[in-house]
CSV table of C-alpha atoms in Angstrom, one decimal:
chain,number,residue,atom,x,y,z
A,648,UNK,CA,0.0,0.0,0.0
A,649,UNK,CA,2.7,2.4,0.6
A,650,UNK,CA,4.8,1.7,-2.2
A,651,UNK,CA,1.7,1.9,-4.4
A,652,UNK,CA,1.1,6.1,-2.6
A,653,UNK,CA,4.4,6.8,-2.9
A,654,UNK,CA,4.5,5.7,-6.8
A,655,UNK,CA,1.5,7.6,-6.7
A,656,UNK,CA,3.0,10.7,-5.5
A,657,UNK,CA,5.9,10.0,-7.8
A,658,UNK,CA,3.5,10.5,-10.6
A,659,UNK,CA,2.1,13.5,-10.0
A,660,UNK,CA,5.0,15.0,-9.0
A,661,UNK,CA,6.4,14.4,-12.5
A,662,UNK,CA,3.2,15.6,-14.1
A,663,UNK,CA,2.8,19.1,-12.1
A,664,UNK,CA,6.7,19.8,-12.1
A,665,UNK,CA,7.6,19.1,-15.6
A,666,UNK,CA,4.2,20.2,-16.6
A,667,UNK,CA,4.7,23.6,-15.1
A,668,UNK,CA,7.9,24.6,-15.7
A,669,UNK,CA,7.9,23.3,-18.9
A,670,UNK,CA,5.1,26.2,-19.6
A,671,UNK,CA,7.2,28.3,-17.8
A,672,UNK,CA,10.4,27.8,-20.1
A,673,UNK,CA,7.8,28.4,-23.2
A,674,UNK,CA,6.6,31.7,-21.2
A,675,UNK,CA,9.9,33.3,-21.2
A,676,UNK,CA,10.4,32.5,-24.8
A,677,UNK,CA,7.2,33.7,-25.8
A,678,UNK,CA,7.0,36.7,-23.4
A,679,UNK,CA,10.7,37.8,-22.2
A,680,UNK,CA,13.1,36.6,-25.2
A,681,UNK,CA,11.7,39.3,-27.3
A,682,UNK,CA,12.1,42.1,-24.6
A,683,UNK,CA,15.5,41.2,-24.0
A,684,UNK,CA,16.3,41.5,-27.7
A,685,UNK,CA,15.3,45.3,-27.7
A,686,UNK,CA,16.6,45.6,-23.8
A,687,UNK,CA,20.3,44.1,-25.2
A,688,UNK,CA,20.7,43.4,-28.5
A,689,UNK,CA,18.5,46.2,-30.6
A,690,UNK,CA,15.5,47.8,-31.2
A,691,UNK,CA,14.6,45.8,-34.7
A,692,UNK,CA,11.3,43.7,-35.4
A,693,UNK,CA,13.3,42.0,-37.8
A,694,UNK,CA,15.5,39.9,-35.4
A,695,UNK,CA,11.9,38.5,-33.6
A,696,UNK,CA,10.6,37.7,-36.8
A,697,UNK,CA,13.3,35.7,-37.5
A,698,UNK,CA,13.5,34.3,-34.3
A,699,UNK,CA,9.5,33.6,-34.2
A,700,UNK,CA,9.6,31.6,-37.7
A,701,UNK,CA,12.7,29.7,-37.5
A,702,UNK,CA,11.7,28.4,-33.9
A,703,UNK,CA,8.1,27.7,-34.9
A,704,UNK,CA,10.0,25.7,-37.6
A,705,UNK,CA,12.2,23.6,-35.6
A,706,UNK,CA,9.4,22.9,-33.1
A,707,UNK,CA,7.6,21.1,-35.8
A,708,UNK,CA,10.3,19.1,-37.1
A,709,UNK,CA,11.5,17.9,-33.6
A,710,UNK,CA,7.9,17.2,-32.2
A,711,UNK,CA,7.7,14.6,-35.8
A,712,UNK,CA,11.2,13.3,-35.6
A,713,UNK,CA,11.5,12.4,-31.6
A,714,UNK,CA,7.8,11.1,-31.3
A,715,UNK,CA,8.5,9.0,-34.4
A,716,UNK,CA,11.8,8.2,-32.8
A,717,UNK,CA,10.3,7.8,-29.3
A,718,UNK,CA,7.3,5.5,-31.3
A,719,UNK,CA,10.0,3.0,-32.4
A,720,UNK,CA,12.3,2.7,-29.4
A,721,UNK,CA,9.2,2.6,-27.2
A,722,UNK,CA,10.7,4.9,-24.5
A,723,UNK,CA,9.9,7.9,-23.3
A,724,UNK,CA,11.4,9.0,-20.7
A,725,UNK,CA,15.3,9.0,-22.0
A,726,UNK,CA,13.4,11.9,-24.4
A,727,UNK,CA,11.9,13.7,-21.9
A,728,UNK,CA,14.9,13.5,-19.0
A,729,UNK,CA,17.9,14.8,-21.8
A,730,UNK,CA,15.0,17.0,-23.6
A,731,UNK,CA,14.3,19.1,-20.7
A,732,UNK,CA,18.1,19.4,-19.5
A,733,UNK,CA,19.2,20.4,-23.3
A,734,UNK,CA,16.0,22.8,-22.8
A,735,UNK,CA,17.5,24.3,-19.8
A,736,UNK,CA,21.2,24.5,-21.2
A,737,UNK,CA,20.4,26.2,-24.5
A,738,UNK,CA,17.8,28.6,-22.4
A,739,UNK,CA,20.7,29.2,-20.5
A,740,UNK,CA,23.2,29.8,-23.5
A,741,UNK,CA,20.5,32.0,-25.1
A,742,UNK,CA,21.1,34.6,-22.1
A,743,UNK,CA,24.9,34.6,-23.3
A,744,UNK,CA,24.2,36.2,-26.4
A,745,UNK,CA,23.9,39.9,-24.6
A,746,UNK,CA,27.7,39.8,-24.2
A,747,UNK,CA,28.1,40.1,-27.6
A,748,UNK,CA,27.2,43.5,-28.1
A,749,UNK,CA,27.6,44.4,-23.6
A,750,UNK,CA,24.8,44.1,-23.2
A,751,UNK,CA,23.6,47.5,-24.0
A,752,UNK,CA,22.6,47.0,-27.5
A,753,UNK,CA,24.6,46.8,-30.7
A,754,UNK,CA,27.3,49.4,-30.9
A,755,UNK,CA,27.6,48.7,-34.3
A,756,UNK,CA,25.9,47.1,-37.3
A,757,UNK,CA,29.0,44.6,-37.4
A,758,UNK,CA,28.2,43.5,-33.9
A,759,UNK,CA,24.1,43.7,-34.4
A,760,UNK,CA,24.4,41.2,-37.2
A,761,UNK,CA,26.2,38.8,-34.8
A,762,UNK,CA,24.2,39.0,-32.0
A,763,UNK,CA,21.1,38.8,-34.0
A,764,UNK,CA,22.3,35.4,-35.8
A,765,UNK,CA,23.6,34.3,-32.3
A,766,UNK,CA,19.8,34.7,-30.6
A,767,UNK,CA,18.4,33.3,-33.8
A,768,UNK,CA,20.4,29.5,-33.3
A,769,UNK,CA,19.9,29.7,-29.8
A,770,UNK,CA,16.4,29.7,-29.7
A,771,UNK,CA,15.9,27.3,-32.8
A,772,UNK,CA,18.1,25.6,-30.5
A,773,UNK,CA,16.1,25.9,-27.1
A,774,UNK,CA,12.8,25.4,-29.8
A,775,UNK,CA,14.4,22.1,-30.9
A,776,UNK,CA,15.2,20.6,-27.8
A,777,UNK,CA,11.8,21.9,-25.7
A,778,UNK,CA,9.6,20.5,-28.0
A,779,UNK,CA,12.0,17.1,-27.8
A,780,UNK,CA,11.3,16.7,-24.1
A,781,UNK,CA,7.9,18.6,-23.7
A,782,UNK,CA,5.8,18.2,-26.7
A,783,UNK,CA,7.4,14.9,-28.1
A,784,UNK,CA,7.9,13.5,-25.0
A,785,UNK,CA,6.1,14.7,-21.3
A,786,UNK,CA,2.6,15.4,-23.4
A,787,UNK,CA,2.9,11.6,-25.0
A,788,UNK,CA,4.0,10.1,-21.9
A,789,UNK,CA,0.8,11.9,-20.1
A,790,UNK,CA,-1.2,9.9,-23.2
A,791,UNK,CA,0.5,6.6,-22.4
A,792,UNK,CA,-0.4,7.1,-18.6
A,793,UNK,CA,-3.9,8.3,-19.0
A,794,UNK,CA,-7.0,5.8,-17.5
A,795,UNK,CA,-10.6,6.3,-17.1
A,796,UNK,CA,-9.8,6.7,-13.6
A,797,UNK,CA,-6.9,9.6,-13.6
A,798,UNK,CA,-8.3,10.9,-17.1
A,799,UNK,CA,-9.9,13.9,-15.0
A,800,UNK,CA,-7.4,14.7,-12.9
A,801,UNK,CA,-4.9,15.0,-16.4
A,802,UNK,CA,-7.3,17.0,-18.4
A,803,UNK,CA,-7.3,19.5,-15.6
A,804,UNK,CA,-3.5,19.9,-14.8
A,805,UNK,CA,-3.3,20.2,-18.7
A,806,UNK,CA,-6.1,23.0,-19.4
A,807,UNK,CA,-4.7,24.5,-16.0
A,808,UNK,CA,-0.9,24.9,-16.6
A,809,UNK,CA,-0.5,26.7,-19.3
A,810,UNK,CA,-2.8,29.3,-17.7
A,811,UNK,CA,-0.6,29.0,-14.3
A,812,UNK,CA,2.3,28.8,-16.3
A,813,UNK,CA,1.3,32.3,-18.5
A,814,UNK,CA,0.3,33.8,-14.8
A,815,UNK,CA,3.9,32.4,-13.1
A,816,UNK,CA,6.4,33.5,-15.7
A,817,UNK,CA,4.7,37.2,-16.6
A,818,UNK,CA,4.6,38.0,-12.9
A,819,UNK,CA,7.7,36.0,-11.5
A,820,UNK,CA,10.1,37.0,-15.0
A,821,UNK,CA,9.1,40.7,-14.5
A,822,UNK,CA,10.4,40.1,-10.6
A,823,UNK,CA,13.5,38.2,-11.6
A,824,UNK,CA,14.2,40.5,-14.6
A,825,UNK,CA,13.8,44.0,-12.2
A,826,UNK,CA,14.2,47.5,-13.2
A,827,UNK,CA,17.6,47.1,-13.6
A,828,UNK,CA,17.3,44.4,-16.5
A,829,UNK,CA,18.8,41.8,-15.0
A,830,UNK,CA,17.3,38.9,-17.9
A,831,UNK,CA,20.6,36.6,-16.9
A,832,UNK,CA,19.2,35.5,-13.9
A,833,UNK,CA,15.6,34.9,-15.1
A,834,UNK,CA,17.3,32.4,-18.1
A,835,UNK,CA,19.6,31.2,-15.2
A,836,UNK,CA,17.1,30.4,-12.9
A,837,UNK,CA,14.1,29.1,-15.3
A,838,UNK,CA,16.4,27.5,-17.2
A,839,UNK,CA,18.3,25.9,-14.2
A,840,UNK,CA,14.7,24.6,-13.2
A,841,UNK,CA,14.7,22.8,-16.6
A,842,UNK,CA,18.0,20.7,-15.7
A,843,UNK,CA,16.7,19.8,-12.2
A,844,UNK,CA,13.6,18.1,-13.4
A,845,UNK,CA,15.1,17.1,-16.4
A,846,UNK,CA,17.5,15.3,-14.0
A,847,UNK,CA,14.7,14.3,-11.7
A,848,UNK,CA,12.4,12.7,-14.9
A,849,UNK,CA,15.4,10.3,-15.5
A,850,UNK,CA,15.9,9.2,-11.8
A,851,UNK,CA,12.1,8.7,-11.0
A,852,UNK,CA,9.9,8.7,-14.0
A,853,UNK,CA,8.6,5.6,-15.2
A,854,UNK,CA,7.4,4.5,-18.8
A,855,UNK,CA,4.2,2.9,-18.8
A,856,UNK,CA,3.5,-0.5,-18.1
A,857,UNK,CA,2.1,-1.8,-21.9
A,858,UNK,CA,4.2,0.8,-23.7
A,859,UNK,CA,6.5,-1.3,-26.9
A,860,UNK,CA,8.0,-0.4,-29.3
A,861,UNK,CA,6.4,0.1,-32.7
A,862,UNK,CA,7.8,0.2,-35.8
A,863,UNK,CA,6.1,0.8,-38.9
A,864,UNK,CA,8.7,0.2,-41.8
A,865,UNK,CA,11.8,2.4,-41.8
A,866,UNK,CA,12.1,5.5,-39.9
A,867,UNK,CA,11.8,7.7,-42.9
A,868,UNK,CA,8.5,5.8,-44.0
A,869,UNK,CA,7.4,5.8,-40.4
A,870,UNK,CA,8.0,9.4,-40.1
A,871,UNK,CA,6.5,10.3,-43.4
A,872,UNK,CA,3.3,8.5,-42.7
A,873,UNK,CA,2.2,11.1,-40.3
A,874,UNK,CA,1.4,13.5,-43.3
A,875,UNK,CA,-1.3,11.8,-44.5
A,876,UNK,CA,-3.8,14.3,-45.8
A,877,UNK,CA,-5.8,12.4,-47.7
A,878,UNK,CA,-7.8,10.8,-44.7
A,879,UNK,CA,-7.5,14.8,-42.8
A,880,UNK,CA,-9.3,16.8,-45.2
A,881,UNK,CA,-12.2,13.7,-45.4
A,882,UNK,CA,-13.0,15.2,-41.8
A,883,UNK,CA,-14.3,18.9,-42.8
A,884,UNK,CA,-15.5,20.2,-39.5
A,885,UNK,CA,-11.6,19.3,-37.5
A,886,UNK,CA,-10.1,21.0,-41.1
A,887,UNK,CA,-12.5,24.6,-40.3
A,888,UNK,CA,-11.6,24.1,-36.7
A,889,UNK,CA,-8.3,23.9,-37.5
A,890,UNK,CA,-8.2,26.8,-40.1
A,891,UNK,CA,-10.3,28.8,-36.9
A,892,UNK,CA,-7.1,28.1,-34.4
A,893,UNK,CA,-4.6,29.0,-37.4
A,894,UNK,CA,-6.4,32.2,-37.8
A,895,UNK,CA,-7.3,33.5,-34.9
A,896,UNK,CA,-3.1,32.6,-34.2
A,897,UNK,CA,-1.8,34.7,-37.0
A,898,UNK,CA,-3.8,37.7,-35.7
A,899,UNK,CA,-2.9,37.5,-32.0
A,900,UNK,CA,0.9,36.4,-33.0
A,901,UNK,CA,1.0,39.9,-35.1
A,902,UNK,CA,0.9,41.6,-31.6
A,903,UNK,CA,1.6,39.2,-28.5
A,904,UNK,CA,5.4,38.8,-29.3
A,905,UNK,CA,5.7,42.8,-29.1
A,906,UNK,CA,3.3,43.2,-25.9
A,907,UNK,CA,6.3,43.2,-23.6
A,908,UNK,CA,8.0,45.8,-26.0
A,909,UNK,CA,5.0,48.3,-26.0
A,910,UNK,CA,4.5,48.2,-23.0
A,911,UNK,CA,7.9,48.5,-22.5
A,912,UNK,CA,9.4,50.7,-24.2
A,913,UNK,CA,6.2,52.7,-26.1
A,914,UNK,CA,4.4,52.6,-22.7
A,915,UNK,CA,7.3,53.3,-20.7
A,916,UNK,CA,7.0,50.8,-18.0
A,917,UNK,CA,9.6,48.4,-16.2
A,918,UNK,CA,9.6,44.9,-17.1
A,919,UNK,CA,8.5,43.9,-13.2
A,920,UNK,CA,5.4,46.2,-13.7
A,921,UNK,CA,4.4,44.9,-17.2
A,922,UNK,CA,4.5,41.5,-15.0
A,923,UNK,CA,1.6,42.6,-12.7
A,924,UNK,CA,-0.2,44.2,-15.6
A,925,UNK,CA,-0.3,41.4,-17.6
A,926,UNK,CA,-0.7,38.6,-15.2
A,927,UNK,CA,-3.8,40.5,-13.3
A,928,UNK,CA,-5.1,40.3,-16.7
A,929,UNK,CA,-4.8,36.8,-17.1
A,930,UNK,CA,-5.6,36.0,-13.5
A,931,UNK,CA,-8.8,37.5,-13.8
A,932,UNK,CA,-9.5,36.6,-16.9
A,933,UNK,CA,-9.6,32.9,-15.7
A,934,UNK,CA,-13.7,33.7,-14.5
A,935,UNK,CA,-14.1,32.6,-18.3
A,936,UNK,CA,-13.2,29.1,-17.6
A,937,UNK,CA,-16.9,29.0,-15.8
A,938,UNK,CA,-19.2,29.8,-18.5
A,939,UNK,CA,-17.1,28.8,-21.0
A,940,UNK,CA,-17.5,25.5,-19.5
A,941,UNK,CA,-21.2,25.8,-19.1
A,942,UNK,CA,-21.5,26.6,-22.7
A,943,UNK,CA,-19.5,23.3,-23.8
A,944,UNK,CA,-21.6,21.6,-21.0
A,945,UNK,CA,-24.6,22.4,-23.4
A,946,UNK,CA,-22.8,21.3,-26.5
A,947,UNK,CA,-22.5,25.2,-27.9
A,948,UNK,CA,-19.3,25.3,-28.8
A,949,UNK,CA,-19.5,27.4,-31.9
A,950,UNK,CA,-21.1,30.3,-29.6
A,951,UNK,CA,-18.7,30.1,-27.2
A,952,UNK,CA,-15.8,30.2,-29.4
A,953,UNK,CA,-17.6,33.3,-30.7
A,954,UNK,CA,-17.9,34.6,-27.8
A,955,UNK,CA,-14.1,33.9,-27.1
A,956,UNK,CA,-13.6,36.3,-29.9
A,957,UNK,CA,-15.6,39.0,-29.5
A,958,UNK,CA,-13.6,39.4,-26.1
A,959,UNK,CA,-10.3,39.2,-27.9
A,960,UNK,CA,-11.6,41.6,-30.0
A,961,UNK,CA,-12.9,43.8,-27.4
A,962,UNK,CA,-9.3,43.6,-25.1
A,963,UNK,CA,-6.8,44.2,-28.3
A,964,UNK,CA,-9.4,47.0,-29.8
A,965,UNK,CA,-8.8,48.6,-26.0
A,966,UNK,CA,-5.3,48.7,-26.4
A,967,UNK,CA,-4.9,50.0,-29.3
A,968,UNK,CA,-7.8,52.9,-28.8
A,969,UNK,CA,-6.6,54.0,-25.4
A,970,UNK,CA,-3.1,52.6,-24.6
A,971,UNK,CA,-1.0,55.4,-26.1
A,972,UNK,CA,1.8,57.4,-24.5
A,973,UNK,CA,-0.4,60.5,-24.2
A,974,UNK,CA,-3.3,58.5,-22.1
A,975,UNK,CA,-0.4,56.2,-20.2
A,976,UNK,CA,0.9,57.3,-16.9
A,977,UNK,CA,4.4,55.0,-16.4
A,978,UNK,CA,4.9,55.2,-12.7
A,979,UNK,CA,1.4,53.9,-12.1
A,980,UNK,CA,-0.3,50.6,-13.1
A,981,UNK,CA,-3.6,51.2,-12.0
A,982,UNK,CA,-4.3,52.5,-15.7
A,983,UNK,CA,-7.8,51.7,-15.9
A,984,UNK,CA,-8.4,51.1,-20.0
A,985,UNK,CA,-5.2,49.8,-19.6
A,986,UNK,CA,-6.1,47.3,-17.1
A,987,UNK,CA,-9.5,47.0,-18.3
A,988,UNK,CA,-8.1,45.6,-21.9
A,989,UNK,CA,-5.7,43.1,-20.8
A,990,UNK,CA,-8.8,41.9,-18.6
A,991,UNK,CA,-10.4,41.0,-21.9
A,992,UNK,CA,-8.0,40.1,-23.8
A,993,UNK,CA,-7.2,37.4,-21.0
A,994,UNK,CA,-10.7,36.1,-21.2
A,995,UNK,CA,-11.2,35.6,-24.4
A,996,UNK,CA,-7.4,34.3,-25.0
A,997,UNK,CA,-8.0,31.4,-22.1
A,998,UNK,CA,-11.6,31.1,-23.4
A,999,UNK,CA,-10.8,30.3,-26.9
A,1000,UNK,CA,-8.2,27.5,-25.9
A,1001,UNK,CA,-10.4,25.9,-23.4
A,1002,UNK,CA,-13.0,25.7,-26.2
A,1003,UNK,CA,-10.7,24.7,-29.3
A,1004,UNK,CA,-8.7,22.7,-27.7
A,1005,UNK,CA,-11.9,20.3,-26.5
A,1006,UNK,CA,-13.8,20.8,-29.6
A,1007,UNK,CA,-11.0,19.6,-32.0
A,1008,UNK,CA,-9.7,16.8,-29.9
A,1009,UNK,CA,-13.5,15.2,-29.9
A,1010,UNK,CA,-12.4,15.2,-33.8
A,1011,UNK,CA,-9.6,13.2,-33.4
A,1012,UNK,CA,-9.8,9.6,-34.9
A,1013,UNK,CA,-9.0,7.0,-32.2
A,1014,UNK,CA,-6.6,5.2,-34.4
A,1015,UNK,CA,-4.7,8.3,-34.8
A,1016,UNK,CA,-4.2,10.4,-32.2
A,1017,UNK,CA,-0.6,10.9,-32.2
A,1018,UNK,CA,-0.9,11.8,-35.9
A,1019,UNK,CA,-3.3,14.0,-35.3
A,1020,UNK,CA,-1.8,16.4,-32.6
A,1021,UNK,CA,1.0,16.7,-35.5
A,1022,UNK,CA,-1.8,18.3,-37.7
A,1023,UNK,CA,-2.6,20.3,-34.6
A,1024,UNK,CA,0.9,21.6,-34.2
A,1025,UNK,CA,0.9,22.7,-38.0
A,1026,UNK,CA,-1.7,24.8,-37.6
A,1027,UNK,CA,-1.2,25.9,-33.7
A,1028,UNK,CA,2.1,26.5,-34.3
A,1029,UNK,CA,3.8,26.5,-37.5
A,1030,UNK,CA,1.4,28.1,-39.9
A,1031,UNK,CA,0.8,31.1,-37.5
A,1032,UNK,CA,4.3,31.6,-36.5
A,1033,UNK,CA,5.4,31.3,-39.8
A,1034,UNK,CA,3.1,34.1,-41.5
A,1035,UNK,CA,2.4,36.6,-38.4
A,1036,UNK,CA,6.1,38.0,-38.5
A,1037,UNK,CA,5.6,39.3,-42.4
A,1038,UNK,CA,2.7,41.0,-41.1
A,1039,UNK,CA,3.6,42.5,-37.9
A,1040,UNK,CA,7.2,43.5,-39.2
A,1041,UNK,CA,6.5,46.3,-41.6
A,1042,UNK,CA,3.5,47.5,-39.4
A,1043,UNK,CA,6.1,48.2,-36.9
A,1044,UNK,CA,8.7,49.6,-39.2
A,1045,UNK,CA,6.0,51.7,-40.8
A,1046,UNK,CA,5.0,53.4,-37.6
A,1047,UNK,CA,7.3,53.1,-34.8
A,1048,UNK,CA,10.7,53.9,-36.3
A,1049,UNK,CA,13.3,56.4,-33.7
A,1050,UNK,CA,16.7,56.2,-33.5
A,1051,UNK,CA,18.8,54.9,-30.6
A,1052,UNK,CA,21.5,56.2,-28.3
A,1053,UNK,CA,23.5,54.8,-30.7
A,1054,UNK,CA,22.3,56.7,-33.8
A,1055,UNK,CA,21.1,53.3,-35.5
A,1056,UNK,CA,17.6,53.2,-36.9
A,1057,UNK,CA,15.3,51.6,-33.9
A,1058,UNK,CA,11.6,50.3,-34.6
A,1059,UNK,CA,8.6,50.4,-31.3
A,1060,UNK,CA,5.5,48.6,-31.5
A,1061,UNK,CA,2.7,51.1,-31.2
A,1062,UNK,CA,-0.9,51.2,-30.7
A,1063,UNK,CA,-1.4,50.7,-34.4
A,1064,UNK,CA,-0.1,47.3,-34.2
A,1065,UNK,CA,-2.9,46.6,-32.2
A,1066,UNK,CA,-5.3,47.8,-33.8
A,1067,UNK,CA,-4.6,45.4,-36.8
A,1068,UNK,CA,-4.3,42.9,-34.9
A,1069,UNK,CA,-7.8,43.9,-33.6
A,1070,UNK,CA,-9.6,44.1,-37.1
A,1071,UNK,CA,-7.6,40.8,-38.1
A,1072,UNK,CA,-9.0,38.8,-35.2
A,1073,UNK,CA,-12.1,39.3,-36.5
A,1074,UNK,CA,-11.3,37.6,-39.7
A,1075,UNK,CA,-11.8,34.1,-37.4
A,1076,UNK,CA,-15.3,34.5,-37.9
A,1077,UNK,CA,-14.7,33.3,-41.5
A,1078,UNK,CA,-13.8,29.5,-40.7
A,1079,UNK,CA,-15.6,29.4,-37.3
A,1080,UNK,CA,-18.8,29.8,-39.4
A,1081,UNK,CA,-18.2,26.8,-41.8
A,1082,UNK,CA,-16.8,24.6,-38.5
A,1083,UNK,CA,-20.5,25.5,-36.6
A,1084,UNK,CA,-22.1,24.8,-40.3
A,1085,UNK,CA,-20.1,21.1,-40.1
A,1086,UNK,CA,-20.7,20.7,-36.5
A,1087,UNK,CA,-24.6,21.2,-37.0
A,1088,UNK,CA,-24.6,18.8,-40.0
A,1089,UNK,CA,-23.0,15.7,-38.4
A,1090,UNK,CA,-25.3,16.7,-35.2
A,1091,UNK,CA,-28.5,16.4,-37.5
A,1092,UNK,CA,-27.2,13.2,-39.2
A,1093,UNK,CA,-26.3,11.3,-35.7
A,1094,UNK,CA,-30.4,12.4,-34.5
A,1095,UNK,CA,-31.6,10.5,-37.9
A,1096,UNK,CA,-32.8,7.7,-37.2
């Protein structure tokens, strides 16, 4: 009995400590790498496009090539254990890059082209790696674990920690980053975290009981037989969920890697106070869980993804109207439209996840899960990712350009930015309306008798 608690307590251990800092390592890479490129490297959209679309590219590739690789050895946890401590290395490493140009932003254009490749390989590098032990590895190894009695008690810590995680690393990453712009310590100690469970996921994690290899031909056939589109595009409502997610992701990645840097550096605000700003935001904004999950309780998914937009909408269109330098006061976060904005934008950001993120996996075919979530990352990740930088990039250029202490040509996001990103969210209407058209269909077929 107690050896069957304690492997117990093993477990869940695993699952919230990997699982949270995990989200965590993404957080600062989402949030707090593009803040440190105009804090020490320079004030140019261009390096966080790159950085955006090469990571979102190596993210796909690994998740494919170590869960096919992870598939055929039938192992997960070697993945997940060197994954997360390569993660934490190469988070680590990334923080080096600022002594390239002293960390005071490039002196030169010599040294800016430098340090800009440098950050560039180092988070494809951390991109590579993270998505080897988290998204390859800790997220299949949850799958491979899951039973109809713990299913409930995964699907929470999974719809919960990317929320915590968000919450955590905008609030704790402002702290550890300070007014004095300290971002060496927040990569040291996030990405010190990373090794330790890393470290801790080889010494105590076990691999499921039934899990065995399988091997489907050779690796390259194997690996190649994810992409099979024929059998997606048979199922049309997942393909219009999907294109709803892909969407709705281009528009909010044309301003969410910026946020930190307008609010930053348009605004005027330290990074510890954009931390509260943005993670009251998201706390609050958490109150959408409860009708969001009413709403699926009733099988309306279509209207509460809507309604997930029309509060995205709502938040980004506040920004952009009213967070401008003339209506901003620095030295005070209690800026009500401000505030009031973020509050939106948080619920209809953790609104629209809960609800895609159910809707589309009740699509999934049970003989092809794993193959599926590859599709998922695509369009989650890859597409978005891919196309948001050529749209955000000369938006910023267009409208924000200064010129530094170093007489370089600098570019700040503005409230313009937002504002297209605000009329382009609404563009998800499009394919949420062909998804609800497909979702009544198959309802008024399965009523048929």
């Amino acid at each position: 009995m107690k050896e069957k608690k304690s492997s117990a307590l093993r477990f869940w251990l695993l699952v919230w400590g990997l699982g949270l800092i995990g989200q965590l390592v993404w957080n600062i890479e989402n949030q707090w790498f593009n803040t440190f490129v105009y804090a020490k490297i320079a004030k140019d959209p261009t390096i966080i496009s790159w950085m955006v679309a090469v990571s979102a590219i190596a993210t796909t590739i690994s998740t494919f090539v170590f869960g096919t690789m992870s598939d055929r050895k039938g192992r997960r946890k070697t993945f997940i254990g060197f994954g997360y401590i390569l993660w934490g290395i190469f988070t680590i490493l990334f923080g080096t890059t600022e002594f390239i140009t002293g960390g005071k932003g490039a002196a030169t254009a010599k040294l800016l082209m430098l340090a800009a490749t440098a950050v560039v390989l180092a988070d494809a590098l951390m991109s590579f790696f993270g998505s080897m032990g988290n998204d390859a590895g800790f997220n299949v190894w949850l799958n491979d674990n899951m039973t109809e009695k713990n299913r409930g008690h995964i699907g929470a810590a999974l719809a919960t920690q990317p929320i915590l995680g968000t919450i955590i690393g905008v609030v704790l990453g402002g702290m550890l980053i300070g007014k004095e712009d300290n971002y060496m310590r927040l990569f040291l100690v996030f990405g010190g975290l990373a090794i330790v469970f890393g470290i801790a996921a080889l010494l105590f994690m076990k691999d499921a009981p039934g899990l065995a290899p399988n091997r489907q031909g050779s690796f390259m056939q194997q690996l190649l037989g994810a992409f099979n589109f024929r059998e997606f595009i048979k199922l049309r409502e997942l393909v219009w969920v999907f294109l709803t997610l892909s969407v709705y992701f281009i528009a909010f990645n044309v301003f969410y890697p910026h946020v930190g840097n307008y609010l930053i550096y348009y605004l005027g605000y330290t990074p510890d106070d954009i931390g509260i700003i943005q993670g009251v935001g998201l706390l609050l904004g958490m109150v959408s869980v409860i009708p969001a999950s009413m709403l699926l309780k009733k099988n309306k998914f279509a209207l509460a993804a809507a309604l997930s937009i029309v509060l995205s909408i709502l938040g980004v269109g506040l920004l952009g109207l009213f967070g401008r330098p003339e209506n901003v006061d620095p030295t005070n976060i209690f800026n009500i439209p401000l505030l009031v904005g973020m509050f939106f934008f948080g619920c209809g950001y953790i609104m629209f996840m809960q609800v895609l993120s159910v809707w589309m996996k009740q699509l999934f075919p049970e003989e092809s899960k794993g193959q599926f979530e590859g599709f998922r990352i695509v369009f989650f990740v890859l597409i978005p990712w891919v196309v948001s930088p050529f749209i955000a990039n000369p938006i910023i250029k267009s409208n924000g350009k200064i010129l530094d202490t170093n007489g370089l040509e600098a570019y700040l996001p503005t409230h313009v930015l937002m504002l297209i990103s605000c009329a382009l969210i609404c563009l998800s209407f499009v394919p949420l309306f062909f998804a609800a058209r497909q979702r009544a269909l198959r309802e008024k077929a399965q009523d048929e008798p």
